[in-house]
Short mmCIF file of C-alpha atoms in Angstrom, two decimals:
data_model
loop_
_atom_site.label_atom_id
_atom_site.label_comp_id
_atom_site.label_asym_id
_atom_site.label_seq_id
_atom_site.Cartn_x
_atom_site.Cartn_y
_atom_site.Cartn_z
CA MET W 1 2.86 -9.28 -28.50
CA LYS W 2 4.78 -6.95 -26.05
CA ASN W 3 7.53 -9.48 -24.95
CA ASN W 4 8.77 -12.31 -27.00
CA TYR W 5 10.53 -14.33 -24.62
CA HIS W 6 9.27 -17.92 -23.93
CA PRO W 7 10.17 -18.86 -20.19
CA LYS W 8 11.74 -21.68 -19.25
CA ASN W 9 12.05 -24.17 -16.45
CA LEU W 10 14.77 -23.95 -14.13
CA ALA W 11 15.92 -26.54 -11.19
CA VAL W 12 16.97 -24.79 -8.11
CA LYS W 13 18.79 -25.77 -4.61
CA LEU W 14 19.07 -23.47 -1.63
CA ASN W 15 20.89 -23.84 1.59
CA ALA W 16 18.94 -24.69 4.64
CA LYS W 17 18.17 -21.37 5.67
CA GLY W 18 16.65 -20.41 2.09
CA GLU W 19 14.77 -24.25 2.14
CA GLN W 20 13.33 -23.52 5.38
CA PHE W 21 11.80 -19.80 4.29
CA VAL W 22 10.19 -21.17 1.49
CA VAL W 23 8.74 -24.23 3.39
CA LYS W 24 7.24 -21.54 6.09
CA GLY W 25 5.79 -19.98 3.20
CA HIS W 26 7.73 -17.11 2.76
CA PRO W 27 7.79 -15.21 -0.70
CA TRP W 28 11.47 -13.99 -0.99
CA VAL W 29 14.58 -16.34 -1.87
CA PHE W 30 17.98 -14.26 -1.83
CA SER W 31 20.68 -14.87 -4.25
CA ASN W 32 22.82 -15.75 -1.45
CA SER W 33 20.46 -18.68 -0.60
CA ILE W 34 20.54 -20.05 -3.42
CA VAL W 35 23.46 -23.09 -3.78
CA LYS W 36 22.70 -24.78 -7.23
CA ILE W 37 20.63 -23.45 -10.65
CA SER W 38 20.52 -24.70 -14.00
CA ASP W 39 22.93 -22.75 -16.40
CA ASP W 40 21.80 -19.75 -18.23
CA PRO W 41 19.03 -18.66 -15.92
CA LYS W 42 16.97 -15.77 -17.26
CA THR W 43 14.25 -13.39 -16.01
CA GLY W 44 11.06 -14.94 -16.10
CA ASP W 45 11.99 -18.43 -16.00
CA LEU W 46 10.35 -20.75 -13.64
CA ALA W 47 12.55 -21.61 -10.81
CA ILE W 48 11.58 -25.30 -9.26
CA ILE W 49 12.89 -25.46 -5.60
CA PHE W 50 13.88 -28.73 -4.59
CA SER W 51 14.36 -29.89 -1.11
CA LYS W 52 18.10 -30.76 -0.49
CA ASN W 53 17.65 -34.24 1.21
CA LYS W 54 14.75 -35.75 -0.65
CA ASN W 55 14.59 -34.12 -3.64
CA LYS W 56 11.14 -33.35 -3.43
CA VAL W 57 9.31 -29.78 -5.02
CA ILE W 58 9.12 -27.40 -2.21
CA GLY W 59 8.08 -24.31 -4.27
CA LEU W 60 7.85 -22.70 -7.50
CA GLY W 61 8.92 -19.03 -8.13
CA LEU W 62 10.14 -16.51 -11.22
CA TYR W 63 13.71 -15.88 -11.17
CA ASP W 64 14.74 -12.36 -11.42
CA ALA W 65 18.37 -11.67 -12.47
CA ASN W 66 18.23 -8.18 -11.82
CA SER W 67 17.24 -8.09 -8.09
CA PRO W 68 19.29 -9.41 -4.74
CA ILE W 69 15.66 -11.36 -4.06
CA ARG W 70 16.71 -13.63 -6.95
CA ILE W 71 13.35 -15.89 -7.01
CA LYS W 72 10.03 -14.77 -6.30
CA ILE W 73 7.92 -17.58 -4.97
CA VAL W 74 4.27 -17.70 -6.49
CA HIS W 75 3.43 -21.41 -5.40
CA ASN W 76 4.07 -23.32 -2.12
CA ALA W 77 4.33 -26.57 -3.40
CA GLU W 78 2.61 -28.97 -1.14
CA ASN W 79 0.46 -29.70 -3.90
CA LYS W 80 1.41 -29.62 -7.35
CA ALA W 81 0.25 -27.09 -10.10
CA LYS W 82 1.08 -25.80 -13.49
CA ILE W 83 1.78 -22.50 -13.98
CA ASP W 84 -0.16 -21.10 -16.66
CA ALA W 85 -2.62 -18.94 -17.53
CA ASN W 86 -5.41 -21.16 -15.54
CA PHE W 87 -3.06 -20.98 -12.69
CA PHE W 88 -2.79 -17.08 -12.58
CA HIS W 89 -6.67 -16.44 -13.64
CA TYR W 90 -7.60 -18.99 -10.21
CA LYS W 91 -5.69 -16.83 -8.10
CA ILE W 92 -6.93 -13.45 -9.24
CA LYS W 93 -10.39 -15.29 -8.46
CA ILE W 94 -9.61 -15.73 -5.11
CA ALA W 95 -7.87 -12.50 -4.73
CA PHE W 96 -11.40 -11.02 -5.72
CA GLU W 97 -13.33 -13.17 -3.64
CA LYS W 98 -11.73 -11.97 -0.98
CA ARG W 99 -12.46 -8.43 -1.36
CA SER W 100 -16.15 -9.63 -1.42
CA GLU W 101 -17.29 -7.94 1.56
CA LEU W 102 -15.35 -4.78 1.19
CA LEU W 103 -17.50 -4.42 -2.50
CA ARG W 104 -20.77 -4.89 -0.64
CA THR W 105 -20.57 -1.44 1.23
CA ASN W 106 -20.68 2.11 -0.85
CA THR W 107 -17.65 1.71 -2.16
CA ASN W 108 -15.93 1.27 -5.84
CA SER W 109 -12.28 1.61 -5.20
CA TYR W 110 -10.08 -1.56 -3.80
CA ARG W 111 -6.70 -3.07 -4.49
CA LEU W 112 -7.22 -6.17 -6.29
CA LEU W 113 -3.96 -7.75 -6.11
CA PHE W 114 -1.30 -7.02 -3.39
CA GLY W 115 1.81 -8.00 -4.72
CA GLU W 116 3.62 -10.95 -2.76
CA ASN W 117 0.41 -10.82 -0.19
CA ASP W 118 -1.81 -12.20 -3.40
CA GLY W 119 1.04 -14.57 -4.76
CA PHE W 120 1.77 -11.49 -6.82
CA PRO W 121 4.75 -10.36 -6.13
CA GLY W 122 5.74 -7.36 -7.90
CA LEU W 123 2.81 -6.61 -8.66
CA ILE W 124 0.00 -4.33 -7.85
CA ALA W 125 -3.66 -3.90 -9.28
CA ASP W 126 -6.29 -1.19 -8.00
CA VAL W 127 -9.66 -0.45 -9.39
CA TYR W 128 -11.34 2.84 -9.18
CA ASP W 129 -14.67 2.93 -10.40
CA SER W 130 -14.31 1.29 -13.77
CA VAL W 131 -10.58 1.39 -14.39
CA LEU W 132 -8.15 -1.10 -13.25
CA VAL W 133 -4.54 0.26 -13.17
CA VAL W 134 -1.59 -2.33 -12.84
CA LYS W 135 1.54 -1.03 -11.25
CA LEU W 136 4.61 -3.44 -12.58
CA TYR W 137 7.95 -3.61 -10.22
CA SER W 138 9.25 -6.43 -11.77
CA GLU W 139 9.96 -7.54 -15.38
CA ILE W 140 9.48 -11.29 -13.86
CA TRP W 141 5.74 -10.61 -15.14
CA LEU W 142 6.24 -9.88 -18.79
CA PRO W 143 6.22 -13.45 -20.41
CA TYR W 144 2.78 -13.84 -18.32
CA LEU W 145 1.55 -10.43 -18.51
CA GLU W 146 -1.08 -10.87 -21.28
CA SER W 147 -3.16 -13.77 -19.99
CA ILE W 148 -2.79 -11.92 -16.07
CA LEU W 149 -4.26 -8.55 -18.05
CA ASP W 150 -6.81 -10.41 -19.65
CA SER W 151 -8.17 -11.91 -16.30
CA LEU W 152 -7.67 -8.83 -14.35
CA GLN W 153 -10.62 -7.21 -16.67
CA LYS W 154 -13.04 -9.98 -17.23
CA ILE W 155 -12.88 -10.81 -13.20
CA SER W 156 -13.01 -7.43 -12.12
CA LYS W 157 -15.38 -6.83 -14.84
CA VAL W 158 -13.55 -2.95 -15.80
CA GLU W 159 -14.08 -1.26 -18.78
CA THR W 160 -10.51 0.04 -18.98
CA VAL W 161 -7.05 -0.91 -18.22
CA VAL W 162 -3.95 1.25 -17.56
CA MET W 163 -0.24 -0.04 -16.84
CA ARG W 164 1.92 2.13 -14.89
CA LEU W 165 5.70 1.37 -14.52
CA SER W 166 8.01 1.24 -11.81
CA ARG W 167 10.91 4.07 -12.61
CA SER W 168 13.28 0.91 -13.23
CA LEU W 169 10.71 -0.51 -16.06
CA GLN W 170 10.10 2.78 -17.79
CA ASN W 171 13.20 3.10 -19.74
CA HIS W 172 13.89 -1.01 -20.08
CA LYS W 173 14.50 -2.49 -23.55
CA SER W 174 12.53 -5.81 -22.80
CA HIS W 175 9.08 -4.63 -23.33
CA ASN W 176 7.47 -1.90 -25.35
CA TYR W 177 4.94 -0.53 -22.72
CA THR W 178 4.76 3.39 -21.73
CA ASP W 179 3.90 4.28 -17.97
CA GLY W 180 0.27 5.52 -18.47
CA ASP W 181 -0.33 3.08 -21.19
CA VAL W 182 -4.16 2.65 -21.99
CA ILE W 183 -4.37 -1.01 -22.75
CA PHE W 184 -7.52 -2.02 -22.84
CA GLY W 185 -10.82 0.10 -23.43
CA THR W 186 -10.60 3.71 -23.92
CA LEU W 187 -10.01 6.65 -21.02
CA LYS W 188 -11.88 9.88 -21.61
CA LYS W 189 -9.79 11.93 -18.98
CA GLU W 190 -7.02 11.12 -16.76
CA VAL W 191 -8.59 11.57 -13.28
CA ILE W 192 -11.39 9.23 -12.47
CA GLU W 193 -14.01 9.73 -9.57
CA PHE W 194 -14.30 6.92 -7.42
CA ILE W 195 -16.62 6.15 -3.86
CA GLU W 196 -15.17 5.08 -0.84
CA HIS W 197 -17.77 4.26 2.21
CA GLY W 198 -20.08 6.56 0.47
CA VAL W 199 -17.50 9.83 0.06
CA LYS W 200 -16.35 10.76 -3.22
CA PHE W 201 -12.64 10.96 -4.58
CA SER W 202 -10.65 10.93 -7.35
CA ALA W 203 -7.38 9.62 -8.75
CA ASN W 204 -5.13 10.63 -11.33
CA VAL W 205 -4.47 7.14 -13.02
CA ILE W 206 -2.02 8.10 -15.73
CA LYS W 207 0.36 10.31 -13.67
CA GLY W 208 -0.44 9.88 -10.08
CA HIS W 209 1.96 8.90 -7.33
CA LYS W 210 1.74 4.87 -7.78
CA THR W 211 -1.65 4.34 -9.13
CA GLY W 212 -2.86 7.21 -7.76
CA TYR W 213 -4.62 6.94 -4.83
CA PHE W 214 -3.47 5.24 -1.43
CA LEU W 215 -6.54 2.89 -0.44
CA ASP W 216 -4.64 1.08 2.46
CA HIS W 217 -6.25 3.42 5.25
CA ARG W 218 -10.00 3.36 3.94
CA ALA W 219 -11.02 1.77 6.88
CA ASN W 220 -9.06 4.60 9.26
CA ARG W 221 -10.40 7.37 7.14
CA LYS W 222 -14.11 6.21 7.45
CA ARG W 223 -13.06 5.63 11.42
CA VAL W 224 -11.96 9.32 11.37
CA GLY W 225 -14.88 10.90 9.63
CA GLU W 226 -17.16 9.17 12.38
CA LEU W 227 -15.42 10.42 15.13
CA SER W 228 -15.53 14.52 13.39
CA HIS W 229 -19.00 15.07 13.55
CA GLY W 230 -19.39 18.53 14.91
CA LYS W 231 -15.34 18.66 15.32
CA THR W 232 -12.70 20.69 14.47
CA VAL W 233 -10.16 18.51 12.79
CA LEU W 234 -6.04 18.66 12.18
CA ASP W 235 -5.17 16.35 8.98
CA VAL W 236 -0.83 16.37 9.30
CA PHE W 237 0.53 15.12 5.64
CA SER W 238 -2.74 15.16 4.57
CA TYR W 239 -1.47 14.76 0.97
CA ALA W 240 -4.95 14.58 -1.58
CA GLY W 241 -7.11 15.04 1.84
CA GLY W 242 -8.03 11.41 2.24
CA PHE W 243 -8.73 11.75 6.42
CA SER W 244 -10.00 15.78 5.69
CA VAL W 245 -12.50 14.82 3.02
CA HIS W 246 -14.28 11.62 5.00
CA ALA W 247 -14.43 14.52 8.07
CA LEU W 248 -15.90 17.21 5.87
CA ALA W 249 -18.46 14.76 4.74
CA ASN W 250 -19.37 13.74 8.09
CA GLY W 251 -20.35 16.92 9.41
CA ALA W 252 -16.94 18.49 10.80
CA GLU W 253 -17.38 21.92 11.72
CA GLN W 254 -13.91 22.81 10.40
CA VAL W 255 -11.32 20.84 8.83
CA THR W 256 -7.40 21.86 8.45
CA SER W 257 -5.38 19.99 5.90
CA LEU W 258 -1.23 20.43 6.08
CA ASP W 259 0.84 19.04 3.67
CA ILE W 260 4.34 20.47 2.00
CA SER W 261 2.96 19.94 -1.22
CA LYS W 262 0.56 23.11 -2.93
CA GLN W 263 -0.27 20.19 -5.53
CA ALA W 264 -1.55 17.83 -2.84
CA LEU W 265 -3.61 20.56 -1.16
CA ASP W 266 -5.18 21.33 -4.65
CA MET W 267 -6.01 17.76 -4.88
CA ALA W 268 -7.48 17.58 -1.37
CA ARG W 269 -9.74 20.41 -1.66
CA GLU W 270 -10.82 19.23 -5.44
CA ASN W 271 -11.72 15.92 -3.56
CA GLY W 272 -13.82 17.95 -0.76
CA LYS W 273 -15.81 19.56 -3.33
CA LEU W 274 -17.09 16.48 -4.79
CA ASN W 275 -18.90 15.96 -1.52
CA ASP W 276 -21.87 18.16 0.01
CA TYR W 277 -20.19 19.64 3.40
CA SER W 278 -20.97 22.74 5.38
CA GLY W 279 -17.75 23.24 7.29
CA ILE W 280 -14.69 25.33 6.56
CA HIS W 281 -11.87 23.71 4.99
CA LYS W 282 -8.42 25.32 5.43
CA THR W 283 -5.30 24.65 4.19
CA ILE W 284 -1.46 25.06 5.22
CA SER W 285 1.49 24.43 3.11
CA GLY W 286 4.77 23.92 4.80
CA ASP W 287 6.95 21.34 6.33
CA ALA W 288 4.79 19.43 8.70
CA PHE W 289 7.19 19.87 12.02
CA ASP W 290 7.72 23.61 11.54
CA GLU W 291 4.06 24.11 11.30
CA MET W 292 3.21 22.34 13.96
CA LYS W 293 5.61 24.03 16.18
CA SER W 294 3.92 27.35 14.84
CA LEU W 295 0.32 26.27 15.49
CA ILE W 296 1.57 25.28 19.12
CA LYS W 297 2.88 28.72 19.67
CA ASN W 298 0.00 30.26 18.41
CA GLY W 299 -2.28 28.31 21.22
CA LYS W 300 -4.18 26.04 18.78
CA THR W 301 -5.61 22.58 19.44
CA TYR W 302 -8.29 20.43 17.76
CA ASP W 303 -10.64 17.95 18.51
CA VAL W 304 -9.31 15.43 16.14
CA VAL W 305 -5.60 15.26 15.05
CA VAL W 306 -4.66 13.19 12.61
CA ILE W 307 -0.57 12.26 11.84
CA ASP W 308 -0.16 10.23 8.92
CA PRO W 309 3.66 10.60 7.43
CA PRO W 310 5.18 9.22 4.25
CA SER W 311 7.55 6.36 5.39
CA PHE W 312 10.75 7.26 7.02
CA ALA W 313 12.79 4.27 7.15
CA LYS W 314 13.14 3.00 3.62
CA GLN W 315 16.24 1.25 4.34
CA GLN W 316 17.43 -0.52 7.56
CA SER W 317 20.30 2.64 8.59
CA GLU W 318 17.33 4.77 8.79
CA ILE W 319 15.28 2.77 11.47
CA GLU W 320 16.52 5.16 14.63
CA LEU W 321 15.90 8.21 12.70
CA ALA W 322 12.84 7.29 12.06
CA LYS W 323 11.68 6.40 15.77
CA LYS W 324 13.29 10.30 16.84
CA LYS W 325 10.69 11.57 13.87
CA TYR W 326 7.68 9.17 15.13
CA ALA W 327 8.39 10.27 19.15
CA GLN W 328 8.64 14.11 18.10
CA LEU W 329 5.39 13.76 15.97
CA ALA W 330 3.35 12.16 18.73
CA GLU W 331 4.63 14.67 21.48
CA LEU W 332 3.83 17.69 18.70
CA GLY W 333 0.46 15.83 18.26
CA GLU W 334 -0.26 15.75 21.84
CA GLN W 335 0.16 19.71 22.28
CA LEU W 336 -2.26 20.12 19.62
CA THR W 337 -5.48 17.71 20.97
CA ALA W 338 -7.59 19.41 23.00
CA LYS W 339 -9.23 18.40 25.98
CA ASN W 340 -11.27 15.37 25.26
CA GLY W 341 -9.62 15.11 21.98
CA ILE W 342 -8.30 12.30 20.11
CA LEU W 343 -5.09 11.91 18.72
CA ILE W 344 -4.36 9.36 15.63
CA LEU W 345 -0.63 8.54 15.04
CA ALA W 346 0.10 6.01 11.38
CA SER W 347 3.36 4.65 10.20
CA CYS W 348 3.65 3.22 7.03
CA SER W 349 7.41 2.26 7.42
CA SER W 350 7.48 -1.75 7.63
CA ARG W 351 10.89 -1.43 9.22
CA VAL W 352 9.17 0.12 12.16
CA THR W 353 7.29 -2.79 13.45
CA ALA W 354 3.60 -2.10 14.86
CA GLN W 355 4.94 -3.21 18.70
CA SER W 356 7.57 -0.84 18.29
CA PHE W 357 5.89 1.95 16.93
CA PHE W 358 2.87 1.30 19.36
CA ASP W 359 5.17 0.99 22.88
CA LEU W 360 7.34 4.38 20.99
CA ASN W 361 3.42 6.09 21.01
CA SER W 362 2.81 5.01 24.76
CA ARG W 363 6.11 5.71 26.14
CA VAL W 364 5.86 9.31 24.41
CA LEU W 365 2.26 10.04 25.84
CA ASN W 366 3.13 8.64 28.93
CA ALA W 367 6.03 11.31 29.60
CA GLN W 368 3.18 13.73 29.10
CA SER W 369 1.18 15.31 32.14
CA ARG W 370 -2.01 14.54 30.56
CA LEU W 371 -4.18 11.00 31.07
CA PHE W 372 -4.95 9.41 27.81
CA GLU W 373 -6.69 5.58 26.81
CA THR W 374 -5.49 3.86 23.74
CA GLU W 375 -8.72 3.11 22.36
CA LEU W 376 -7.89 1.28 19.47
CA LYS W 377 -4.83 -0.25 17.17
CA THR W 378 -5.56 -1.10 13.64
CA THR W 379 -3.46 -2.08 10.60
CA HIS W 380 -4.88 -2.57 6.38
CA ASP W 381 -7.71 -2.39 5.28
CA SER W 382 -9.62 -5.85 4.10
CA ASP W 383 -7.85 -5.44 0.54
CA HIS W 384 -4.49 -5.35 1.71
CA PRO W 385 -4.30 -8.75 3.14
CA ILE W 386 -1.15 -9.68 5.22
CA SER W 387 0.70 -12.81 4.25
CA PHE W 388 4.12 -12.61 5.11
CA PRO W 389 5.80 -10.45 7.79
CA GLU W 390 7.54 -7.79 5.53
CA GLY W 391 3.94 -7.27 3.93
CA ALA W 392 2.77 -5.80 6.99
CA TYR W 393 3.59 -2.09 6.67
CA LEU W 394 1.02 0.22 8.07
CA LYS W 395 -0.34 0.57 11.81
CA CYS W 396 -2.53 3.17 13.27
CA GLY W 397 -3.34 4.03 16.85
CA TYR W 398 -6.11 6.16 18.29
CA TYR W 399 -4.99 7.95 21.78
CA ARG W 400 -8.30 9.55 23.60
CA PHE W 401 -7.25 12.46 26.45
CA LEU W 402 -9.58 12.33 29.45
CA GLU W 403 -8.39 16.06 30.07
#
């Protein structure tokens, strides 16, 4: 048994603001919203939230003693629910059904559970071919984990399940999992090959970043591939080459992957080689801002320019600096986009809203001398459903230059 704690029920009352959030379906209850709670609450206990006036149940959540988000909601109690193995099995089944359309395409990699958005706050589950990688960010799940892992395996029909732990959980005494544990089936090698809309990729499911790969941009990568036939492409912050490889596989003439990490560029080259392509794949290792300025100085332009940076605003205080960086990238990107070319600008900072990001891009591009059209604005792929405002982090704008 990996966890011996048997959760108990807690009676909870919130202040008016906290109660309103729960009633509206928000999955987070902050510690300062709690006005009354049963004695001796422990992480993993089931918090039963009662309304102040009529004393009726308005939500069920899991208590987290170590987080300012003290209760993570798993059920908005308009209808009664018993929180047990069957409850979680049913929720996983619903999540799987939401992905059915994607799985009818030539794709065998997908996010099965997207944390709060699928009713599993602090828990992510990604499938790469026949391997399921579960990433645990919160110990609230430890008392329930065995049955959840069993359901995930049965519903997705994977052959192997790998456990990944957040940094805070890796040295925790409350369990005896280790990061990278194979907890079901066997794994012959760390790097797993998978398919995304007919294009082959690989992910290191034991040591890779997060669960090994970023699946949220899948639809954008496919679209960039379709736009790249016979074109020159620049992929800035390319990481493992998601956009680059789709471009190559779709007949791009030349693709340049730019990233600060040499290791990421090695992965991009390897991912490229999994597919048949006739174009040239170049790589540039260095700081994106410096390298883009250097390319501009050398008079380089590309038919398709993709700029997909990491999150610039991990906390509230970084928002203004993040916006300055996005503005700078839009400006540099415009200078690198060829005549009649397309510039694709993305952001994964949840604290910078989509409205604010798109407005900023338009403002910067309008200040340049060239005419452009906003061709498309996109968000997450279908296996990253959004159920609350903070869950929406990804946005992507396509800007076509007319000269």
